[in-house]
Amino acid sequence: MKILIKNTEIITMNDENDIVFGDLLIENDRIAKIGKDLQLHDIDKIIDAKGKTVIPGFVQTHIHLCQSLFRGQGDDLELLDWLKKRIWPLEAAHDPESVYYSAMLGIGELIQSGTTSIVDMETVHHTESAFQAMAESGIRAISGKVMMDLGVEVPARLLESTEDSLQESVNLLEKWHNFDQGRIQYAFCPRFVISCTENLLTEVRDLASYYRVNVHTHASENLDEIKLVEQERGMRNIVYLDHIGLASPNLILAHCVWLNEEEKKIIKERGIKVSHCPGSNLKLASGIAEVPDLLSREIPMSLGADGAPCNNNLDMFNEMRLASIIQKSFHGPTIMSAQTVFRMATIGGAKAMGLDQDIGSLEEGKKADIVILNMNDFHVYPSFGVDPISRIVYSATRADVETTIINGSIVMENRIMKTIDKSIILREANQSIKRLLKRIARLEKFN
Ligand code: GUN
Ligand code: FE
């Protein structure tokens, strides 16, 4: 299959930050050529993108697809209450069908807003259904079941034995890791330190190293969380992760809002990847991560929307805008430029996933994960004399995403979803959350 995108502005995000006016040829799953007036034969499909802008698909490095159904069910709470009162009971109520529709709802939103790759954390059970949704929808993902073998006020259904948690993770890994030539990969996902025994965490360390896969967890998101870690383990959170040997380049940490100097040094020295989640951190009142400081230390930084019930969207345009403007009152207007956050949203995310050889920029030989923006509307005009990346980060919205291509397959064209039946997903999302809320109400009568 050959697709030619013609006559367009191509924001490559290569090392030179080249912006090219011309054509881009996709051959099967890869970008075969970028150039001016490509004269080609045997093209299966031509997309005339004159007056439009082509960018690398966004990479979000912290998402919970299993929580998409919980959008609006956990507003105005702080992290630990949000988990205990709303999220854990809802996750405990999930069934295979509800996990599937939750994932499809989230993926639909992601594709529609230009995200082509995610690092995702599922719930304890029914992760098979989420992988099914990822497989069918065409999204690129690193994902795994969440692991929880410890904790207070955790619903019984979510609390697993260490052995079951590890065994189920390995079973899923063996089935799904490298599915569709690596479009889907597995990661071990211990929830956060206070949900996991040390035995679980050290087993995860060894298994991740044996299978050469990532470990994805939450860390130092909230002051109460890090206080609990310190009480239980006698160390600061990141110091503890290092102490047990989890701190390594395959570790992707969501949040990292509250770090001391020693912890920042560990993150830098061990090559840990940090996923910054500004929307979630603000809405859960967790705090504001010291991103400019982390960037100045050359710590690999990327962006994620986190879950629908703590954001309440999965929209990279929101996250880019917030990542930039929340820092300016502290550090002055030049901090976190549009360039800086766009880099985090694309090639930065690819580096976090360990996939920067394949995605994150538009270059010949890379995978064709591509978004076409149609920025011809009131809110993004004038275009004349405006830096194109400024337009994307500060003015554009998800409504400007016209076409999304992942792995060379068109998954949305002219805003029509190609792999997801929107009307079915919206209907079943409502049916599913209705069922889960009923299930919780019934359980509460028994308690
Ligand atoms: N920490 C532990 N679990 C979660 C979760 O589901 N979401 C967020 N934002 N933080 C967490
Ligand atoms: Fe999260």
PDB file of N, CA, C and O in Angstrom, residues 105 421-431:
ATOM      1  N   LEU A 105     -13.419   3.681  24.097  1.00  0.00           N
ATOM      2  CA  LEU A 105     -13.802   5.085  24.302  1.00  0.00           C
ATOM      3  C   LEU A 105     -12.546   5.955  24.387  1.00  0.00           C
ATOM      4  O   LEU A 105     -12.441   7.009  23.742  1.00  0.00           O
ATOM      5  N   ASP A 421     -16.358   2.006  15.637  1.00  0.00           N
ATOM      6  CA  ASP A 421     -17.719   2.443  15.334  1.00  0.00           C
ATOM      7  C   ASP A 421     -18.198   3.332  16.482  1.00  0.00           C
ATOM      8  O   ASP A 421     -18.584   2.852  17.546  1.00  0.00           O
ATOM      9  N   LYS A 422     -18.142   4.639  16.219  1.00  0.00           N
ATOM     10  CA  LYS A 422     -18.400   5.602  17.293  1.00  0.00           C
ATOM     11  C   LYS A 422     -19.765   5.416  17.945  1.00  0.00           C
ATOM     12  O   LYS A 422     -19.872   5.432  19.180  1.00  0.00           O
ATOM     13  N   SER A 423     -20.809   5.202  17.147  1.00  0.00           N
ATOM     14  CA  SER A 423     -22.145   5.150  17.762  1.00  0.00           C
ATOM     15  C   SER A 423     -22.257   3.944  18.691  1.00  0.00           C
ATOM     16  O   SER A 423     -22.853   4.034  19.767  1.00  0.00           O
ATOM     17  N   ILE A 424     -21.647   2.829  18.291  1.00  0.00           N
ATOM     18  CA  ILE A 424     -21.685   1.647  19.175  1.00  0.00           C
ATOM     19  C   ILE A 424     -20.908   1.922  20.462  1.00  0.00           C
ATOM     20  O   ILE A 424     -21.366   1.615  21.568  1.00  0.00           O
ATOM     21  N   ILE A 425     -19.724   2.523  20.325  1.00  0.00           N
ATOM     22  CA  ILE A 425     -18.889   2.743  21.514  1.00  0.00           C
ATOM     23  C   ILE A 425     -19.570   3.708  22.486  1.00  0.00           C
ATOM     24  O   ILE A 425     -19.585   3.469  23.701  1.00  0.00           O
ATOM     25  N   LEU A 426     -20.155   4.782  21.983  1.00  0.00           N
ATOM     26  CA  LEU A 426     -20.827   5.730  22.880  1.00  0.00           C
ATOM     27  C   LEU A 426     -21.999   5.050  23.593  1.00  0.00           C
ATOM     28  O   LEU A 426     -22.177   5.188  24.808  1.00  0.00           O
ATOM     29  N   ARG A 427     -22.781   4.283  22.842  1.00  0.00           N
ATOM     30  CA  ARG A 427     -23.935   3.592  23.449  1.00  0.00           C
ATOM     31  C   ARG A 427     -23.465   2.600  24.519  1.00  0.00           C
ATOM     32  O   ARG A 427     -23.951   2.590  25.651  1.00  0.00           O
ATOM     33  N   GLU A 428     -22.468   1.783  24.163  1.00  0.00           N
ATOM     34  CA  GLU A 428     -22.000   0.751  25.092  1.00  0.00           C
ATOM     35  C   GLU A 428     -21.238   1.338  26.281  1.00  0.00           C
ATOM     36  O   GLU A 428     -21.194   0.736  27.345  1.00  0.00           O
ATOM     37  N   ALA A 429     -20.622   2.507  26.087  1.00  0.00           N
ATOM     38  CA  ALA A 429     -19.953   3.168  27.218  1.00  0.00           C
ATOM     39  C   ALA A 429     -20.996   3.525  28.276  1.00  0.00           C
ATOM     40  O   ALA A 429     -20.803   3.264  29.469  1.00  0.00           O
ATOM     41  N   ASN A 430     -22.100   4.076  27.850  1.00  0.00           N
ATOM     42  CA  ASN A 430     -23.164   4.407  28.811  1.00  0.00           C
ATOM     43  C   ASN A 430     -23.735   3.158  29.470  1.00  0.00           C
ATOM     44  O   ASN A 430     -23.933   3.115  30.684  1.00  0.00           O
ATOM     45  N   GLN A 431     -23.998   2.125  28.661  1.00  0.00           N
ATOM     46  CA  GLN A 431     -24.508   0.863  29.218  1.00  0.00           C
ATOM     47  C   GLN A 431     -23.540   0.302  30.255  1.00  0.00           C
ATOM     48  O   GLN A 431     -23.946  -0.176  31.311  1.00  0.00           O
TER      49      GLN A 431
END
